[in-house]
Each structure stands twice: as C-alpha cells, then as structure tokens.
Short mmCIF file of C-alpha atoms and ligand atoms in Angstrom, two decimals:
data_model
loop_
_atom_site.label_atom_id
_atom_site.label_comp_id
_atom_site.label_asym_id
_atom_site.label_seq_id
_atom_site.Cartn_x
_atom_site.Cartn_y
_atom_site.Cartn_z
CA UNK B 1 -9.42 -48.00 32.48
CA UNK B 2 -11.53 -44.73 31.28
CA UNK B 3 -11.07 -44.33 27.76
CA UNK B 4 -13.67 -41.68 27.81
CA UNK B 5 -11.17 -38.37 27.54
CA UNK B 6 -9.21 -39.82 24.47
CA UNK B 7 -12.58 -40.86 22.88
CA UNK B 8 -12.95 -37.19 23.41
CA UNK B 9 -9.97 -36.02 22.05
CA UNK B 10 -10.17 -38.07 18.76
CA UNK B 11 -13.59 -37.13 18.58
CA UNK B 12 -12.89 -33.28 18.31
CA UNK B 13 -9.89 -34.00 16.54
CA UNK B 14 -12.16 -36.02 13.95
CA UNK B 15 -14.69 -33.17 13.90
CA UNK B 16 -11.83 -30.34 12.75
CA UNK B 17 -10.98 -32.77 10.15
CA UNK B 18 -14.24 -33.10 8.87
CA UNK B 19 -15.70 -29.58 9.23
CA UNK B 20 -14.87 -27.48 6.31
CA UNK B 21 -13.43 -24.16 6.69
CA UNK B 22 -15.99 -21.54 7.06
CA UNK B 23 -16.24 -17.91 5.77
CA UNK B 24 -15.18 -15.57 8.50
CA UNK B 25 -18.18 -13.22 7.67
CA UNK B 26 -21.17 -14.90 6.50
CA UNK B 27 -20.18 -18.58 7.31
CA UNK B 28 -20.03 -19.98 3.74
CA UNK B 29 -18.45 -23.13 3.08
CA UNK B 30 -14.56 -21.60 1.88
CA UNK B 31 -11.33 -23.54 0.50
CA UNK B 32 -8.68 -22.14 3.58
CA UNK B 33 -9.16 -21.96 7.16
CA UNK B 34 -9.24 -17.99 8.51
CA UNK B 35 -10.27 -16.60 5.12
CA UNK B 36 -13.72 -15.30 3.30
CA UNK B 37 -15.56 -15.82 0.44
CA UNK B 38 -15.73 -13.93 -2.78
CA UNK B 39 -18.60 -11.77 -2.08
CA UNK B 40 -17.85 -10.78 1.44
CA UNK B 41 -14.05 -10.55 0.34
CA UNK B 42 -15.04 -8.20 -2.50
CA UNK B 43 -17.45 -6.02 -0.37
CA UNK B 44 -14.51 -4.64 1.78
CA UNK B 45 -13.03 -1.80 0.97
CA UNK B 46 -9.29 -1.95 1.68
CA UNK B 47 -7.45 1.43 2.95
CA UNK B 48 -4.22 2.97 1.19
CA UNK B 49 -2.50 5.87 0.20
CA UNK B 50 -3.18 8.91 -0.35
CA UNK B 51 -4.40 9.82 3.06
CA UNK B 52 -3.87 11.95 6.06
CA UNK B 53 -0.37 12.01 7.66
CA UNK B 54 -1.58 11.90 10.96
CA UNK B 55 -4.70 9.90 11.36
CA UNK B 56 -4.68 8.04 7.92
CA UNK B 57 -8.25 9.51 6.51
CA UNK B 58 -8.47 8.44 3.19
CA UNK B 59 -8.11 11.27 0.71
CA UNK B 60 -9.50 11.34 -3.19
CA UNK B 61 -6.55 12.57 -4.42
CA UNK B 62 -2.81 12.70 -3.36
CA UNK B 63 -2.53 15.87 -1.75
CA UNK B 64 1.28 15.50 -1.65
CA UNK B 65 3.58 13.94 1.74
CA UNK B 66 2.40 15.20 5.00
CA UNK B 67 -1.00 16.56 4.07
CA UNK B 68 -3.21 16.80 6.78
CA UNK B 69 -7.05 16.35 6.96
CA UNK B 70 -9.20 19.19 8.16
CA UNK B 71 -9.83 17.60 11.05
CA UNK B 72 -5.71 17.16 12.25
CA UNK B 73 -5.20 20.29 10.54
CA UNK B 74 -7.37 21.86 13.62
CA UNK B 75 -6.41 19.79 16.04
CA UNK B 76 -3.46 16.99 16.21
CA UNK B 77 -4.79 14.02 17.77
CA UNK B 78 -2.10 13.14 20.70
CA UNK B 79 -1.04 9.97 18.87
CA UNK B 80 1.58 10.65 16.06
CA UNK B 81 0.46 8.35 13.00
CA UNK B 82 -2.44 6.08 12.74
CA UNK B 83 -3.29 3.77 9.74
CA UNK B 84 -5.90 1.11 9.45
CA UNK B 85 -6.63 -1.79 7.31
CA UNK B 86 -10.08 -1.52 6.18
CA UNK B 87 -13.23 0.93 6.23
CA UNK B 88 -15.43 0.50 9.22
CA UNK B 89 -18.93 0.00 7.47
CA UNK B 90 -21.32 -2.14 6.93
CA UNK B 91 -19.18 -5.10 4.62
CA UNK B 92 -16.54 -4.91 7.63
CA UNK B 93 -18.42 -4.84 10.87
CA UNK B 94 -19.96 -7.89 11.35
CA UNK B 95 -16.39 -9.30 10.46
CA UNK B 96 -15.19 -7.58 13.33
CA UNK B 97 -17.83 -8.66 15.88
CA UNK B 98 -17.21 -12.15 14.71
CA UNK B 99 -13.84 -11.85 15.53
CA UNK B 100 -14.55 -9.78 18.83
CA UNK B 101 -17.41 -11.61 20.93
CA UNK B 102 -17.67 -15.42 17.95
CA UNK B 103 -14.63 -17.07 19.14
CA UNK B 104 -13.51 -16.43 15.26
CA UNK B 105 -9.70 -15.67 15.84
CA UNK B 106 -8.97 -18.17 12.95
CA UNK B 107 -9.34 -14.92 11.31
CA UNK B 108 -6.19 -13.18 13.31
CA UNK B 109 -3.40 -14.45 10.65
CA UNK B 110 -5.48 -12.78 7.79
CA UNK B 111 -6.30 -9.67 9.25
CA UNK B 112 -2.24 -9.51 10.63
CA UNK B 113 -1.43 -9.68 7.53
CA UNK B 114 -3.68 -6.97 6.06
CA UNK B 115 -2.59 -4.71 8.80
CA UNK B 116 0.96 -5.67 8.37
CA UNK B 117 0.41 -4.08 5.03
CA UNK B 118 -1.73 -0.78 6.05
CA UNK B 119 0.53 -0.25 8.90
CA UNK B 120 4.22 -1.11 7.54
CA UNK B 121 5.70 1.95 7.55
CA UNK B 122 4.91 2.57 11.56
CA UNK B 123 5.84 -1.66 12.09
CA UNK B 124 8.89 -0.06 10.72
CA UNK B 125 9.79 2.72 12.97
CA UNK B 126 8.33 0.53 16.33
CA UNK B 127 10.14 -0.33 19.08
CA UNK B 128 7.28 -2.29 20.83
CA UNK B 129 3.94 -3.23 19.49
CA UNK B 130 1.66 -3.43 22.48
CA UNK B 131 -2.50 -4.23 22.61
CA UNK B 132 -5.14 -1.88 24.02
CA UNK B 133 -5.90 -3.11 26.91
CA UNK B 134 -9.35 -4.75 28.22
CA UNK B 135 -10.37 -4.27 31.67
CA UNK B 136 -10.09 -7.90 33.64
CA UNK B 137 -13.70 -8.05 33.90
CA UNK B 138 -14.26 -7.76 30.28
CA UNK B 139 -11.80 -10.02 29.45
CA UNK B 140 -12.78 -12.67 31.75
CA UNK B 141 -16.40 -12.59 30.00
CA UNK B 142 -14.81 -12.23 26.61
CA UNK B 143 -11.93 -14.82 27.57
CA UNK B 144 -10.05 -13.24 25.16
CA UNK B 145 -8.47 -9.74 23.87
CA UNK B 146 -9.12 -9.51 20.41
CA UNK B 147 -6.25 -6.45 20.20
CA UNK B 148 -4.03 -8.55 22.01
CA UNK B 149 -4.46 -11.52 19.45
CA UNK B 150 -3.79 -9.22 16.50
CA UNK B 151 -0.55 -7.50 18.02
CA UNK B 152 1.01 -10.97 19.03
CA UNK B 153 0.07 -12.52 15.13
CA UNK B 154 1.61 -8.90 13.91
CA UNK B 155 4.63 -8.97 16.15
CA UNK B 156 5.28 -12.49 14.76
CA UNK B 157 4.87 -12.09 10.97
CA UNK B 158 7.09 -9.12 11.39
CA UNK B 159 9.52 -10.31 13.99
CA UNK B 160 9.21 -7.30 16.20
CA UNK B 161 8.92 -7.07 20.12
CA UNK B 162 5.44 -7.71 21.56
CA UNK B 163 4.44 -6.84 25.39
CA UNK B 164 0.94 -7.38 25.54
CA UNK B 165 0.74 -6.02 29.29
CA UNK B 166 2.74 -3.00 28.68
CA UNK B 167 -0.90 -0.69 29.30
CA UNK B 168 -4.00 -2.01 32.15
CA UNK B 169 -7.17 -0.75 32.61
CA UNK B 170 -7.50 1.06 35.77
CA UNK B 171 -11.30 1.03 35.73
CA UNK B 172 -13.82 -0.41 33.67
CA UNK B 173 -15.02 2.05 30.82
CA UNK B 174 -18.73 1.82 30.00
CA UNK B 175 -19.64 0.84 26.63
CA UNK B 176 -18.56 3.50 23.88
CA UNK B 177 -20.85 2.24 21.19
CA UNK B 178 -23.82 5.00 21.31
CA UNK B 179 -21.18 7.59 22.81
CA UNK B 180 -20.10 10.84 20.66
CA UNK B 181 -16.85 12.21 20.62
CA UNK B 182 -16.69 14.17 23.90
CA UNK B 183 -18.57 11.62 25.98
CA UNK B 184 -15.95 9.14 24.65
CA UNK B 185 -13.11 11.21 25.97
CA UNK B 186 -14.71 11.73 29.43
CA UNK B 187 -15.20 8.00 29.71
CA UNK B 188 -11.54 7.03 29.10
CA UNK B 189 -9.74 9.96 30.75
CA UNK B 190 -7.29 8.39 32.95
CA UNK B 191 -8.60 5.11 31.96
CA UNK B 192 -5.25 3.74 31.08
CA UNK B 193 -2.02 3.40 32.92
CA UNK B 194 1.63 1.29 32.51
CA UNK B 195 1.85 -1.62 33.91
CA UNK B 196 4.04 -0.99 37.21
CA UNK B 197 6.47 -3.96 35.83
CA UNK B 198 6.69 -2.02 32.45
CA UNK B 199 7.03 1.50 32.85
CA UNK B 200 10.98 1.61 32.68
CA UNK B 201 10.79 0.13 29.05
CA UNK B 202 9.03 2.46 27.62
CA UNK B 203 11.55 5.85 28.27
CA UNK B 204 12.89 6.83 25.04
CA UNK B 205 10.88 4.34 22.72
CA UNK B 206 8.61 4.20 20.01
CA UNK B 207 5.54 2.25 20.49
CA UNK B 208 2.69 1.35 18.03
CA UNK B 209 -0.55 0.45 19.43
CA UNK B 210 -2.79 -2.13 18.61
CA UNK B 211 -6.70 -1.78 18.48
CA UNK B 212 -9.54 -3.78 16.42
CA UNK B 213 -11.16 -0.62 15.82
CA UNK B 214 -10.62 3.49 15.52
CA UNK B 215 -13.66 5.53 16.01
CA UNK B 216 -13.38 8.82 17.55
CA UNK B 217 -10.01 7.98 18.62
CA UNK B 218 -10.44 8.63 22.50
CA UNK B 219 -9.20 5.47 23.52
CA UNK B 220 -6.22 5.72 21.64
CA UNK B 221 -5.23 9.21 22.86
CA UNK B 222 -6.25 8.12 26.14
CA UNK B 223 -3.77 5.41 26.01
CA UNK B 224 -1.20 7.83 23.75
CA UNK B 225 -1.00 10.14 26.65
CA UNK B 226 -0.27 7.15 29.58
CA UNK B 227 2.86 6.16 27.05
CA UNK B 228 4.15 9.79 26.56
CA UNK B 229 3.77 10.82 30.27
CA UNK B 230 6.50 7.56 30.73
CA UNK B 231 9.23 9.16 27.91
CA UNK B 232 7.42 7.08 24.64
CA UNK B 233 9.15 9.58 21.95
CA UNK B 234 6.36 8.30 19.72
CA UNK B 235 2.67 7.00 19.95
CA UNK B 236 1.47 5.38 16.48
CA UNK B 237 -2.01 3.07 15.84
CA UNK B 238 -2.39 0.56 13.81
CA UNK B 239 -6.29 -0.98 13.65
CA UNK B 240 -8.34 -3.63 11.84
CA UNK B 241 -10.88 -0.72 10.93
CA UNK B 242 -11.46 2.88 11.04
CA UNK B 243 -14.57 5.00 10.56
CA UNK B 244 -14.17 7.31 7.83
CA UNK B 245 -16.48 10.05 8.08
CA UNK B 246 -17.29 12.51 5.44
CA UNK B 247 -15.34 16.04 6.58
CA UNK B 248 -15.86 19.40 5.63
CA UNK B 249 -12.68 21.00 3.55
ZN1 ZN A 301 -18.80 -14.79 3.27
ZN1 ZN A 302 -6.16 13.40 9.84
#
C-alpha cells in the first residue's frame, strides 16, 4: 500500500498549521492570515471623498457633488465612474505585485473589502461585476487573474452577480509598464471583445469592471467601449490602485 500521497497531504497540511501568517507586503511575521503589519498598513494611503465624479482623482477640498477634475473636465473618459481603493505609489506597489505575479491571493478578502468600501456606491448601481480580462497566454504563465480573483471575492461579500468571462482578449497586448498615455491606447484598441456566449446579457445593463490597477485608463476605456457597443447603459471601474498624478487647475 503507498502511503506516500497522504504522508504528503498531512505534511502540507502540518506545514499551514505551523507557518505563521505573513505580512502581505514585507513578509513580517502578522497575527491574521491575508493582512499586513503596522508599518506597511500605515504607509498606505487610503482613497475617499472628495474627488472627481468621473474618474475618482482625489481632490484637497470638497468641490461640491459632480465636480470634475481638469482632466474629465476636457475630456470624459468613456467609462462613467471610476473609484479606487488606494494610491498607486511606492507603500502600495509592491503589495500589488505580490498579489499579481507571488501567488499572494490570501490578500484578495482584504483588498475586497477595501474596494467594497471605495467602490460602494457603483457595487450599488451594478448589474454585473465582471474582471478585465488576461490574454490565455498570460494567464497560463500567471495561472491566475488577479482581477478575476478580486471581482469573484467582491461579488461575494456583496452578493452581486459575477461573470468573470463576460470580456476576452482578442490578442495579446504588449506590456504597458514603460508606455505613455497614447501608446497605451494604440496597444489596446480593439483589444477587448464579449465573449460570444455573453453578449446578449449585457443589452440594457450596468456593469462595473474590475482591474488591480488604473493608470492611464486605456485599458479600461478599451474594455468600456466593447460593453457599450453591446447596449451596457453604464461602464463603471472599480481598482485596487490608481495613479494620482499632480494636474494643472
Ligand atoms: Zn509589512
Ligand atoms: Zn476626473
């Protein structure tokens, strides 16, 4: 008789007993599973009201409801609302590349729940929460979609409808990271489309996007425009973590 795969199994099971919970930053010993410790905790900085109506830029001061930024005040993005849990800097980002490419989606539940409170408003108003999408290839190297992850743990702690394959990659995007705004654009243009299964669901709906991160936002429109040219009435965003950029007034 081969004992060896149950020896394995009590093994590992033995080993999460024994491991301690780790910070999901810096990897400090912590008291709770999917949480960090007090100095990467207190580095963050949160996001909140007052902002920007449309894309949720953090104002100084509340400019009173439905203020725009300069930025929407030019140009409306072609998503409607999009909100975000935390700053995208420095205390934040190696957070998110944990959770992105470290296999540390023990930290989904606590960032759900941050976004849960960022985002409530458009949780509110959605008819379907669905992921940004990663091509196949990516996610078979990845093994996992980090948005996807965060929209199922938000769909659940909110009880709203999840379809993580509502949007596919048609074609691999190259990397964005050292991309400015217009490049960005150019790579995702038509880089999104509705799952052929999916498309009927979407007529007359209101859908709220999930993403880890917002930087220029071309991914997002790209995606926004996929969901509108199928009757979505609305396109919101809800992410992990934005970039907030310093605009002119
Ligand atoms: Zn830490
Ligand atoms: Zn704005």
């Amino acid at each position: 008789m081969d004992f060896a795969p149950a020896l394995r199994r009590s093994a590992s099971w033995l080993l999460d007993a024994i491991l301690p919970p780790r910070c999901l930053k810096c990897g400090e010993i912590v008291a709770d599973s999917g949480s960090l410790c007090g100095a990467c905790w207190s580095a963050l900085k949160f996001l909140g009201p007052p902002c920007c109506a449309c894309c949720g830029l953090p104002f100084e001061f509340d400019m009173g409801d439905g203020s725009l930024c300069a930025a929407c005040t030019a140009k409306r993005p072609l998503y409607d609302r999009a909100r975000a849990a935390l700053t995208y800097d420095d205390a934040s980002r190696e957070l998110v590349l944990r959770f992105k490419h470290a296999d540390r989606i023990d930290g989904a539940a606590t960032f759900a729940g941050w976004m849960a409170r960022a985002g409530a408003e458009l949780i509110a108003d959605a008819d379907i929460i669905a992921p940004v999408p990663l091509h196949r290839w990516r996610l078979v190297r990845r093994r996992y979609n980090q948005a996807a992850i965060l929209a199922n743990a938000i769909g659940a702690l909110r009880g709203k409808r999840v379809v993580p394959d509502l949007l596919v990659r048609r074609r691999a995007t190259a990397s964005q990271g050292h991309l400015g705004r217009s490049q960005r654009q150019r790579n995702v243009a038509g880089a999104f489309a509705l799952h052929p299964g999916r498309a009927q669901s979407v007529a007359g709906t209101r859908i709220l996007l999930i993403d880890d991160v917002l930087t220029t936002g071309a991914t997002a429109e790209s995606c926004a425009r996929a969901l509108q040219n199928a009757g979505a009435t609305a396109v919101d965003l809800l992410v992990l973590a934005r970039v907030v950029r310093v605009q002119p007034t």
